[in-house]
Coordinates of C-alpha atoms in Angstrom, one line a residue:
Chain A
M1 CA 34.3 136.4 58.5
K2 CA 37.7 136.7 60.0
R3 CA 38.7 140.0 61.6
D4 CA 42.1 141.7 61.8
Y5 CA 43.1 140.7 65.3
D6 CA 45.7 143.5 65.5
E7 CA 43.0 146.1 65.1
V8 CA 40.7 144.3 67.6
L9 CA 43.4 144.0 70.1
K10 CA 44.5 147.6 69.7
Q11 CA 41.0 148.8 70.1
A12 CA 40.3 146.7 73.2
L13 CA 43.5 147.5 74.9
T14 CA 43.5 151.3 74.3
P15 CA 44.7 152.7 77.7
N16 CA 41.4 153.8 79.4
V17 CA 42.0 153.4 83.1
E18 CA 42.8 156.7 84.7
P19 CA 44.8 156.7 88.0
D20 CA 42.9 158.3 90.8
F21 CA 43.6 162.1 91.1
W22 CA 44.6 161.6 94.8
L23 CA 47.0 158.9 93.9
N24 CA 48.9 161.3 91.6
Q25 CA 48.8 163.9 94.3
K26 CA 50.1 161.4 96.8
I27 CA 53.1 160.6 94.6
L28 CA 53.9 164.3 94.0
R29 CA 53.6 165.1 97.7
Q30 CA 55.9 162.2 98.6
V31 CA 58.6 163.3 96.1
R32 CA 58.4 166.9 97.4
E33 CA 58.6 165.7 101.0
E34 CA 61.7 163.7 100.2
K35 CA 63.3 166.7 98.5
R36 CA 62.5 168.9 101.4
V37 CA 64.0 166.5 104.0
E38 CA 67.2 166.5 101.9
K39 CA 67.3 170.3 101.8
K40 CA 66.9 170.6 105.6
K41 CA 70.3 169.0 106.0
Y42 CA 71.7 172.4 105.0
K43 CA 71.2 175.1 107.6
R44 CA 70.6 178.6 106.5
I45 CA 73.4 181.0 107.3
P46 CA 73.0 184.8 107.2
A47 CA 74.3 186.3 104.0
V48 CA 78.0 187.1 104.1
V49 CA 79.6 190.2 102.8
L50 CA 80.3 189.7 99.1
T51 CA 83.9 189.1 98.3
A52 CA 83.5 188.4 94.6
A53 CA 85.1 191.6 93.3
L54 CA 88.3 190.9 95.2
V55 CA 88.7 187.4 93.7
L56 CA 87.8 188.2 90.2
G57 CA 89.3 191.7 89.7
V58 CA 87.4 194.7 88.7
G59 CA 86.2 196.6 85.6
S60 CA 84.6 194.0 83.4
M61 CA 81.1 193.0 82.8
T62 CA 81.7 189.5 84.2
T63 CA 82.8 191.1 87.5
V64 CA 79.5 193.0 87.7
A65 CA 77.7 189.7 87.2
A66 CA 79.8 187.9 89.8
W67 CA 79.5 190.7 92.3
K68 CA 75.7 190.4 92.1
Y69 CA 75.7 186.7 93.0
L70 CA 77.4 184.5 95.5
M71 CA 80.7 183.1 94.5
P72 CA 80.9 179.3 93.8
N73 CA 83.0 178.8 97.0
E74 CA 80.3 180.8 99.0
V75 CA 77.6 178.6 97.6
A76 CA 79.6 175.5 98.7
E77 CA 80.0 177.0 102.1
K78 CA 76.3 177.5 102.3
V79 CA 75.7 173.8 101.9
R80 CA 78.4 173.1 104.5
D81 CA 80.8 171.6 102.0
E82 CA 84.1 173.2 103.1
K83 CA 86.1 170.8 100.9
L84 CA 84.3 171.9 97.8
A85 CA 84.5 175.6 98.9
E86 CA 88.3 175.1 99.2
A87 CA 88.4 173.6 95.7
F88 CA 86.6 176.6 94.3
R89 CA 89.2 178.9 96.0
S90 CA 92.0 176.9 94.3
E91 CA 93.7 177.8 91.1
D92 CA 92.0 174.8 89.4
A93 CA 88.6 176.5 89.6
V94 CA 87.4 178.2 86.5
F95 CA 85.1 181.2 86.8
V96 CA 82.8 182.0 83.9
N97 CA 80.2 184.4 85.2
E98 CA 78.2 184.5 81.9
T99 CA 74.5 185.3 82.0
Q100 CA 71.9 184.1 79.5
S101 CA 68.2 184.9 79.6
Y102 CA 65.6 182.6 78.1
G103 CA 62.1 181.3 79.0
G104 CA 61.6 183.9 81.7
Y105 CA 64.8 183.2 83.6
H106 CA 68.3 184.7 83.9
V107 CA 70.8 181.9 84.2
T108 CA 74.4 182.6 85.2
F109 CA 77.1 180.0 84.8
L110 CA 79.3 180.9 87.8
G111 CA 82.1 178.4 87.7
I112 CA 83.4 174.8 87.5
V113 CA 86.1 172.8 89.3
S114 CA 87.0 169.2 88.6
G115 CA 89.1 166.6 90.3
E116 CA 89.4 163.7 92.8
A117 CA 87.5 163.8 96.1
L118 CA 86.8 167.6 96.0
T119 CA 83.6 167.2 98.0
E120 CA 82.5 166.0 101.4
Q121 CA 79.4 164.4 99.8
I122 CA 80.8 161.8 97.4
Q123 CA 78.2 160.0 95.4
V124 CA 77.9 156.3 95.4
T125 CA 76.4 154.6 92.3
N126 CA 75.9 150.8 92.0
G127 CA 78.2 150.4 95.0
S128 CA 81.1 152.3 93.6
L129 CA 82.4 155.7 94.6
R130 CA 82.1 158.5 92.1
A131 CA 85.1 160.4 93.5
D132 CA 86.5 162.0 90.3
Q133 CA 83.9 164.6 89.5
S134 CA 83.2 168.0 88.0
H135 CA 81.3 170.5 90.1
I136 CA 79.4 173.2 88.4
V137 CA 77.6 176.1 90.0
V138 CA 74.9 178.1 88.3
A139 CA 72.6 180.9 89.6
I140 CA 69.0 181.0 88.3
E141 CA 66.6 183.8 88.9
N142 CA 63.2 184.9 87.6
A143 CA 63.6 187.5 84.8
D144 CA 60.6 189.5 86.1
G145 CA 62.4 190.1 89.4
T146 CA 60.1 188.0 91.6
P147 CA 62.1 186.0 94.1
M148 CA 62.5 182.2 93.8
P149 CA 60.6 180.3 96.5
D150 CA 62.6 179.2 99.4
T151 CA 63.5 175.5 99.5
S152 CA 61.1 175.0 102.5
E153 CA 58.1 176.2 100.5
D154 CA 55.8 173.9 98.5
A155 CA 56.3 176.1 95.4
F156 CA 59.9 175.1 95.4
G157 CA 59.0 171.5 94.8
E158 CA 57.3 172.6 91.6
L159 CA 60.4 174.2 90.1
E160 CA 62.2 172.0 87.6
F161 CA 65.6 172.6 86.1
L162 CA 68.2 170.4 84.5
V163 CA 71.8 171.5 84.4
S164 CA 73.9 169.3 82.2
P165 CA 77.2 169.1 80.5
F166 CA 77.1 168.1 76.8
I167 CA 80.0 166.8 74.6
K168 CA 80.5 167.8 71.1
G169 CA 80.0 164.7 68.9
Y170 CA 77.7 163.0 71.3
N171 CA 73.9 163.5 70.9
P172 CA 72.7 165.2 74.1
V173 CA 69.5 163.1 73.9
D174 CA 71.6 160.2 75.1
Y175 CA 74.6 161.8 76.7
N176 CA 73.6 164.3 79.3
A177 CA 73.6 164.7 83.1
F178 CA 71.8 161.4 83.6
F179 CA 74.4 159.5 81.6
F180 CA 77.3 161.2 83.5
G181 CA 75.9 160.3 86.9
G182 CA 74.7 163.7 87.6
G183 CA 73.3 165.0 90.9
H184 CA 72.7 168.4 92.4
T185 CA 72.1 170.4 95.5
D186 CA 69.9 173.6 95.5
I187 CA 69.8 176.5 97.9
V188 CA 67.9 179.8 97.6
E189 CA 69.6 183.0 98.8
D190 CA 68.0 186.4 98.4
G191 CA 65.5 185.1 95.9
V192 CA 68.2 183.5 93.7
L193 CA 68.4 179.7 93.2
Y194 CA 71.9 178.4 93.3
R195 CA 72.5 174.9 92.0
I196 CA 75.7 172.9 92.6
M197 CA 75.6 170.2 89.9
E198 CA 78.1 167.4 90.1
C199 CA 78.8 164.6 87.6
D200 CA 81.7 162.4 86.5
N201 CA 84.7 164.5 85.6
V202 CA 84.1 165.8 82.0
E203 CA 87.6 167.3 81.7
I204 CA 88.8 164.2 79.9
F205 CA 86.6 165.3 77.0
A206 CA 88.1 168.8 76.8
D207 CA 89.6 168.3 73.4
Q208 CA 86.2 167.4 71.9
G209 CA 84.4 170.6 73.0
L210 CA 82.2 170.9 76.0
Y211 CA 78.9 172.7 76.6
L212 CA 76.7 173.4 79.6
G213 CA 73.0 173.3 79.1
V214 CA 70.3 174.6 81.5
I215 CA 66.6 173.8 80.8
D216 CA 63.4 174.3 82.8
N217 CA 62.5 170.6 83.2
T218 CA 63.7 167.8 85.4
F219 CA 64.4 165.7 82.3
Y220 CA 66.2 166.3 79.1
Q221 CA 63.9 167.8 76.5
R222 CA 64.6 166.6 73.0
E223 CA 63.4 169.9 71.4
A224 CA 65.6 172.1 73.6
Y225 CA 68.8 171.7 71.5
L226 CA 69.7 170.8 68.0
Y227 CA 72.4 168.2 67.3
D228 CA 74.2 168.2 64.0
E229 CA 74.9 164.6 63.2
V230 CA 77.7 165.6 60.7
T231 CA 79.7 168.1 62.7
G232 CA 78.7 167.0 66.2
E233 CA 77.9 170.6 67.1
I234 CA 75.1 171.3 69.6
T235 CA 73.2 174.5 69.4
R236 CA 70.1 176.1 71.1
N237 CA 66.8 175.5 69.3
E238 CA 65.6 179.1 68.9
A239 CA 62.0 177.8 68.4
Y240 CA 62.0 176.1 71.8
D241 CA 59.4 177.6 74.1
G242 CA 61.2 177.7 77.5
L243 CA 64.6 177.9 79.1
N244 CA 67.3 176.4 77.0
A245 CA 70.5 178.2 77.9
L246 CA 73.8 176.9 76.3
F247 CA 77.2 177.9 77.5
Q248 CA 80.7 176.8 76.4
L249 CA 82.5 175.0 79.1
P250 CA 85.9 176.6 79.2
I251 CA 88.2 173.7 80.1
D252 CA 91.9 173.6 79.2
V253 CA 92.3 171.3 76.3
A254 CA 95.6 170.0 77.9
K255 CA 93.4 168.3 80.5
A256 CA 91.8 166.0 77.9
D257 CA 92.5 162.3 78.0
P258 CA 91.1 160.7 74.8
V259 CA 92.0 157.1 76.0
A260 CA 90.3 157.6 79.3
A261 CA 87.3 159.2 77.6
K262 CA 86.9 156.2 75.3
V263 CA 87.1 153.7 78.2
Y264 CA 84.7 155.8 80.2
M265 CA 82.1 155.8 77.4
E266 CA 82.4 152.1 76.9
T267 CA 82.3 151.2 80.6
L268 CA 79.4 153.5 81.4
F269 CA 77.4 152.2 78.5
D270 CA 77.9 148.6 79.7
E271 CA 77.1 149.7 83.3
N272 CA 73.8 151.2 82.2
E273 CA 72.9 148.2 80.0
D274 CA 73.7 145.6 82.8
D275 CA 71.5 147.2 85.3
W276 CA 68.4 145.5 84.1
S277 CA 69.2 141.8 84.1
D278 CA 66.5 139.2 83.9
V279 CA 67.1 136.3 86.2
E280 CA 64.0 134.2 85.7
K281 CA 64.8 131.9 82.9
T282 CA 65.8 128.2 83.1
T283 CA 68.9 127.0 81.2
E284 CA 66.7 125.3 78.7
E285 CA 64.7 128.4 78.1
L286 CA 67.9 130.4 77.6
E287 CA 69.1 127.8 75.2
V288 CA 65.9 128.2 73.2
E289 CA 66.1 132.0 73.3
E290 CA 69.8 132.0 72.2
W291 CA 68.9 129.7 69.3
I292 CA 65.9 131.9 68.3
A293 CA 68.1 135.1 68.6
K294 CA 70.5 133.7 66.0
L295 CA 67.8 132.7 63.5
T296 CA 67.4 134.8 60.4
P297 CA 65.8 134.1 57.0
E298 CA 69.4 133.9 55.6
N299 CA 70.6 131.2 57.9
I300 CA 67.4 129.2 58.5
E301 CA 68.4 126.4 56.1
E302 CA 71.7 126.0 57.9
L303 CA 70.3 126.0 61.4
A304 CA 67.0 124.2 60.8
V305 CA 65.3 121.5 58.7
L306 CA 62.2 122.1 56.7
V307 CA 59.2 119.9 57.6
E308 CA 58.1 119.3 54.1
H309 CA 54.5 118.2 54.7
T310 CA 53.7 121.5 56.5
V311 CA 54.3 123.6 53.3
Q312 CA 51.2 125.5 52.3
V313 CA 50.7 128.1 49.5
L314 CA 48.5 130.9 50.8
T315 CA 46.8 134.1 49.5
V316 CA 45.7 137.1 51.5
D317 CA 42.0 137.1 52.3
E318 CA 39.7 140.1 52.1
N319 CA 40.7 141.1 55.6
G320 CA 44.4 141.1 55.0
M321 CA 44.9 137.8 56.7
L322 CA 47.0 134.7 55.8
N323 CA 45.1 131.7 57.0
V324 CA 47.1 128.6 57.7
A325 CA 45.3 125.3 57.7
P326 CA 45.8 123.0 60.6
Y327 CA 49.0 120.9 60.4
E328 CA 50.8 118.4 62.7
V329 CA 54.4 117.6 63.3
E330 CA 54.9 114.1 64.5
G331 CA 57.3 113.4 67.3
R332 CA 57.3 116.9 68.6
G333 CA 53.9 117.0 70.0
G334 CA 53.4 120.0 67.8
S335 CA 50.4 121.0 65.8
G336 CA 49.1 124.3 64.5
G337 CA 47.1 126.3 62.1
C338 CA 46.6 130.1 62.5
S339 CA 45.7 133.4 60.8
I340 CA 48.2 136.1 60.7
S341 CA 48.0 139.7 59.4
E342 CA 49.9 140.1 56.2
R343 CA 50.7 143.7 57.2
W344 CA 52.2 142.6 60.5
A345 CA 54.2 139.7 59.1
F346 CA 55.7 141.7 56.2
Q347 CA 56.1 145.1 57.7
D348 CA 59.9 145.2 57.0
V349 CA 60.4 143.1 53.9
G350 CA 59.5 143.0 50.2
Y351 CA 59.7 139.5 48.6
G352 CA 61.2 136.6 50.4
M353 CA 61.0 135.2 53.9
T354 CA 60.0 137.6 56.7
D355 CA 61.9 137.5 60.0
Q356 CA 58.6 137.6 61.8
F357 CA 58.9 133.9 62.7
G358 CA 56.4 132.1 64.8
Y359 CA 57.6 129.9 67.5
S360 CA 56.0 127.1 69.5
H361 CA 57.9 125.2 72.2
S362 CA 57.6 123.8 75.7
G363 CA 60.8 125.4 76.9
T364 CA 63.3 123.1 75.2
L365 CA 64.9 123.0 71.8
D366 CA 63.6 119.5 71.0
T367 CA 60.1 120.8 71.2
L368 CA 60.7 123.9 69.1
L369 CA 58.7 124.5 65.9
V370 CA 59.5 127.6 63.7
E371 CA 56.7 128.8 61.5
T372 CA 57.8 130.9 58.5
F373 CA 56.1 133.0 55.9
T374 CA 57.6 133.8 52.5
K375 CA 56.2 136.4 50.1
N376 CA 56.4 135.1 46.5
E377 CA 56.8 137.2 43.4
D378 CA 53.5 135.8 41.9
G379 CA 51.6 137.4 44.8
T380 CA 51.2 134.2 46.8
Y381 CA 52.7 133.4 50.2
T382 CA 54.4 130.2 51.4
F383 CA 53.9 128.9 54.9
A384 CA 56.4 126.3 56.2
V385 CA 57.5 124.8 59.5
Y386 CA 61.2 124.2 60.4
I387 CA 62.7 122.4 63.3
P388 CA 66.2 122.9 64.7
R389 CA 68.9 120.7 63.2
Chain B
L1 CA 57.5 164.7 87.3
E2 CA 54.1 166.3 87.1
Q3 CA 54.4 166.6 83.4
C4 CA 55.3 162.9 83.2
I5 CA 52.3 161.9 85.2
R6 CA 50.1 164.1 83.0
E7 CA 51.5 162.7 79.8
Y8 CA 52.0 159.0 80.7
G9 CA 49.9 158.4 83.8
K10 CA 46.9 156.9 82.0
E11 CA 49.1 154.6 79.9
I12 CA 51.2 153.5 82.8
Y13 CA 48.2 153.0 85.0
S14 CA 46.4 150.9 82.4
F15 CA 49.4 148.8 82.0
C16 CA 49.7 148.3 85.8
K17 CA 46.0 147.4 86.0
H18 CA 46.2 144.7 83.4
L19 CA 49.5 143.4 84.6
T20 CA 48.4 143.0 88.2
C21 CA 44.7 142.3 87.6
S22 CA 43.9 144.2 90.8
R23 CA 43.0 147.9 91.3
Q24 CA 44.8 147.9 94.7
E25 CA 47.9 146.2 93.3
A26 CA 47.8 148.6 90.4
D27 CA 47.7 151.6 92.7
D28 CA 50.7 150.3 94.6
L29 CA 52.7 149.4 91.5
Y30 CA 51.9 152.7 89.8
Q31 CA 52.9 154.7 92.8
D32 CA 56.1 152.7 93.3
T33 CA 56.9 153.0 89.6
F34 CA 57.0 156.8 89.7
L35 CA 58.8 157.0 93.1
K36 CA 61.4 154.5 91.9
A37 CA 61.8 156.3 88.6
V38 CA 62.6 159.6 90.5
E39 CA 65.1 157.7 92.6
L40 CA 66.7 156.1 89.6
Q41 CA 66.8 159.2 87.5
Q42 CA 70.4 159.9 88.2
K43 CA 71.5 156.5 86.9
I44 CA 69.3 155.8 83.9
G45 CA 68.6 157.8 80.9
W46 CA 64.8 157.9 81.0
Q47 CA 64.7 161.2 79.3
E48 CA 65.4 159.3 76.1
N49 CA 62.0 157.7 76.2
P50 CA 60.2 158.3 79.5
K51 CA 57.3 156.0 78.7
S52 CA 59.6 153.0 78.0
F53 CA 61.7 153.8 81.0
L54 CA 58.6 154.0 83.3
L55 CA 57.3 150.7 81.8
S56 CA 60.6 149.0 82.4
V57 CA 60.6 150.2 86.0
A58 CA 57.0 148.9 86.5
V59 CA 58.0 145.5 85.0
R60 CA 61.0 145.2 87.2
I61 CA 59.2 146.1 90.4
W62 CA 56.4 143.7 89.5
K63 CA 58.9 140.9 88.8
N64 CA 60.6 141.5 92.1
R65 CA 57.4 141.6 93.9
K66 CA 56.2 138.3 92.4
R67 CA 59.5 136.7 93.0
K68 CA 59.2 137.6 96.7
A69 CA 55.6 136.5 96.8
A70 CA 56.6 133.1 95.2
W71 CA 59.4 132.8 97.8
R72 CA 57.1 133.6 100.6
N73 CA 54.7 131.1 99.2
R74 CA 57.3 128.3 99.3
I75 CA 58.0 128.9 103.0
A76 CA 54.4 129.7 103.9
P77 CA 52.2 127.9 101.4
T78 CA 49.0 129.3 102.7
E79 CA 49.5 132.5 100.9
V80 CA 47.7 132.9 97.6
L81 CA 49.9 133.7 94.6
I82 CA 49.1 136.9 92.8
E83 CA 48.6 135.2 89.4
E84 CA 45.8 133.1 91.0
R85 CA 43.7 136.1 91.4
D86 CA 40.3 136.2 89.9
V87 CA 40.7 137.6 86.4
E88 CA 37.3 139.2 86.7
E89 CA 39.1 141.9 88.6
C90 CA 40.9 142.8 85.4
Y91 CA 37.8 143.9 83.6
D92 CA 37.6 147.6 83.1
T93 CA 34.3 149.0 84.1
E94 CA 35.0 152.5 83.1
A95 CA 34.6 152.3 79.3
S96 CA 33.0 155.3 77.7
L97 CA 29.2 155.4 77.7
E98 CA 29.2 156.7 74.2
E99 CA 30.6 153.4 72.8
S100 CA 28.0 151.0 71.6
Y101 CA 27.2 148.0 73.7
I102 CA 28.5 145.6 71.2
I103 CA 32.0 147.2 71.0
Q104 CA 32.1 147.5 74.7
E105 CA 31.2 143.9 75.1
E106 CA 33.7 142.8 72.5
S107 CA 36.5 144.8 74.1
R108 CA 35.6 143.4 77.5
I109 CA 35.9 139.9 76.2
V110 CA 39.2 140.6 74.4
R111 CA 40.6 142.2 77.5
S112 CA 39.4 139.3 79.6
A113 CA 41.2 136.9 77.2
V114 CA 44.4 139.0 77.4
D115 CA 44.2 138.9 81.1
K116 CA 44.0 135.1 81.1
L117 CA 47.3 134.8 79.1
P118 CA 50.4 133.6 80.9
E119 CA 52.1 136.7 82.3
K120 CA 55.1 136.5 80.0
L121 CA 52.9 136.6 76.9
R122 CA 50.5 139.2 78.5
M123 CA 53.4 141.6 79.1
C124 CA 54.4 141.5 75.5
V125 CA 50.8 141.9 74.3
L126 CA 50.2 144.9 76.6
L127 CA 53.5 146.6 75.6
F128 CA 52.8 146.0 71.9
Y129 CA 49.1 146.7 71.6
M130 CA 48.3 148.9 74.6
E131 CA 51.5 150.9 74.9
E132 CA 52.3 150.7 71.2
L133 CA 56.0 150.0 71.7
S134 CA 58.0 148.6 68.9
I135 CA 59.6 145.1 69.1
P136 CA 63.1 146.5 69.8
Q137 CA 61.6 148.8 72.5
I138 CA 59.8 145.8 74.1
A139 CA 63.0 143.8 74.0
K140 CA 64.8 146.6 75.8
V141 CA 62.0 147.0 78.4
L142 CA 61.8 143.3 79.2
K143 CA 65.6 142.7 78.7
I144 CA 64.9 139.8 76.3
P145 CA 66.1 139.2 72.7
Q146 CA 63.9 140.6 70.0
G147 CA 63.3 137.1 68.7
T148 CA 61.8 136.1 72.0
V149 CA 59.5 139.1 71.9
K150 CA 58.3 138.1 68.4
S151 CA 57.9 134.5 69.6
R152 CA 55.8 135.5 72.6
L153 CA 53.7 137.9 70.6
Y154 CA 53.1 135.1 68.1
Q155 CA 52.2 132.6 70.8
A156 CA 49.9 135.1 72.4
R157 CA 48.2 135.9 69.1
K158 CA 47.6 132.2 68.6
Q159 CA 46.2 131.6 72.0
L160 CA 44.0 134.7 71.7
Q161 CA 42.7 133.6 68.3
K162 CA 41.8 130.2 69.7
E163 CA 40.1 131.8 72.8
L164 CA 38.2 134.4 70.7
E165 CA 37.4 132.2 67.7
D166 CA 33.7 132.0 68.6
V167 CA 33.4 135.6 69.6
L168 CA 35.0 137.4 66.7

């Protein structure tokens, strides 16, 4: 009796080998060590007298919030980035000072500044400078008043946050800090974590509507925000269990550049796609793969020739299998005969030929055999072999 | 990262184990995969599908490592290529004791047959049956056309059927 090989393979290959506990610990420790070494570049400086009220004016709720925290330029000074501090002191900087509280944290969006070469720590990605950037500063503190661990403590390595701009009309699952070449620097002052987040300049999208999201995970969490496919609006998911703050990014619409935005999206998409090229194939193999990639049930007659004596009419056996009797194709060194799960072969189609072709070749087009299965309206199936024209 | 290890550690490690056919190589590949993933996280959107992303990192590291090993082998032929390792090392000896002897034995034979497949076919089989990725996802992970994935899966199935004909 024949068995459903799919089920047998799935059962036999169920992941059942656990990595060693200490191996996982080693990985986590190594990542924390690397983080800590990076943080040590920034020397701690005694807290300076707060000057926020002078810069922001007095009398509003936002001023109270800003007075409580370091100003964005002060945060930049703390990480010894005088250039960025200067940018945050300029008229181009936008101060927001809005606090939201979710998931046990108070998150305050302090400010944003964008432009060319505003920092002394320009990022390099794939060999190219990312000089035109947006720099965003947020403050995060525990809602229960307990201080955030210092960057030199082990507990700091366990903290996970993602600060990310989002663009209206682009699903944040795909278009977030990772897509925009995001990076960040953290410091902890008086129990408050300050994060400077930088990414490619998002001002060019100002006319589309910009958001800033903050979540308590290193990676984007699909459940944290809701994306409306029709309107492009992004909103907080109230049901999300954790931090999922969402601010409006107040950037002047006049700074938008729709043409540059379109080019940016296309270029970056290609950049991300090209990063994983496979260089192992021979020219002949590539030729075979290109031919196979073009093949569809609709164009098979045009691209290939039916080997008539291989045609067999089949029925599904009691195990859901289509059993092909042995056949031979002269001159190609090819011969076959197989069993295939009907469910696997026809998962996407009703009647007609499935695109689940079978291929057999020795790396060149003149050895290629294409095995096809067609579901007939009378409940039978037709097996046939084709060869490239 | 901790959450990723918790959620995907077993699946990624099992994949590494069957890909490398060596516990020691699997340890190295698994560790390098997570470290590289953390390093790459600013460039690549792995939040979209962390498991696929981790698997594609593992595949890439393994390919690079093998390429280097093959190159080293050409200039210093005494070195043994990784694919020549004894496939017995691929057998998993940690199957649950509650499973019946027959199922255990059958699974062991099937895994052994999978481990003997040429690496290109084995990768597709592991990603499809072990990691339960779809054909488009496998194509993305391996950076090959979907047609090639289907072709490799088909060839693998045929080889496995031939190999396991007497057993199953």
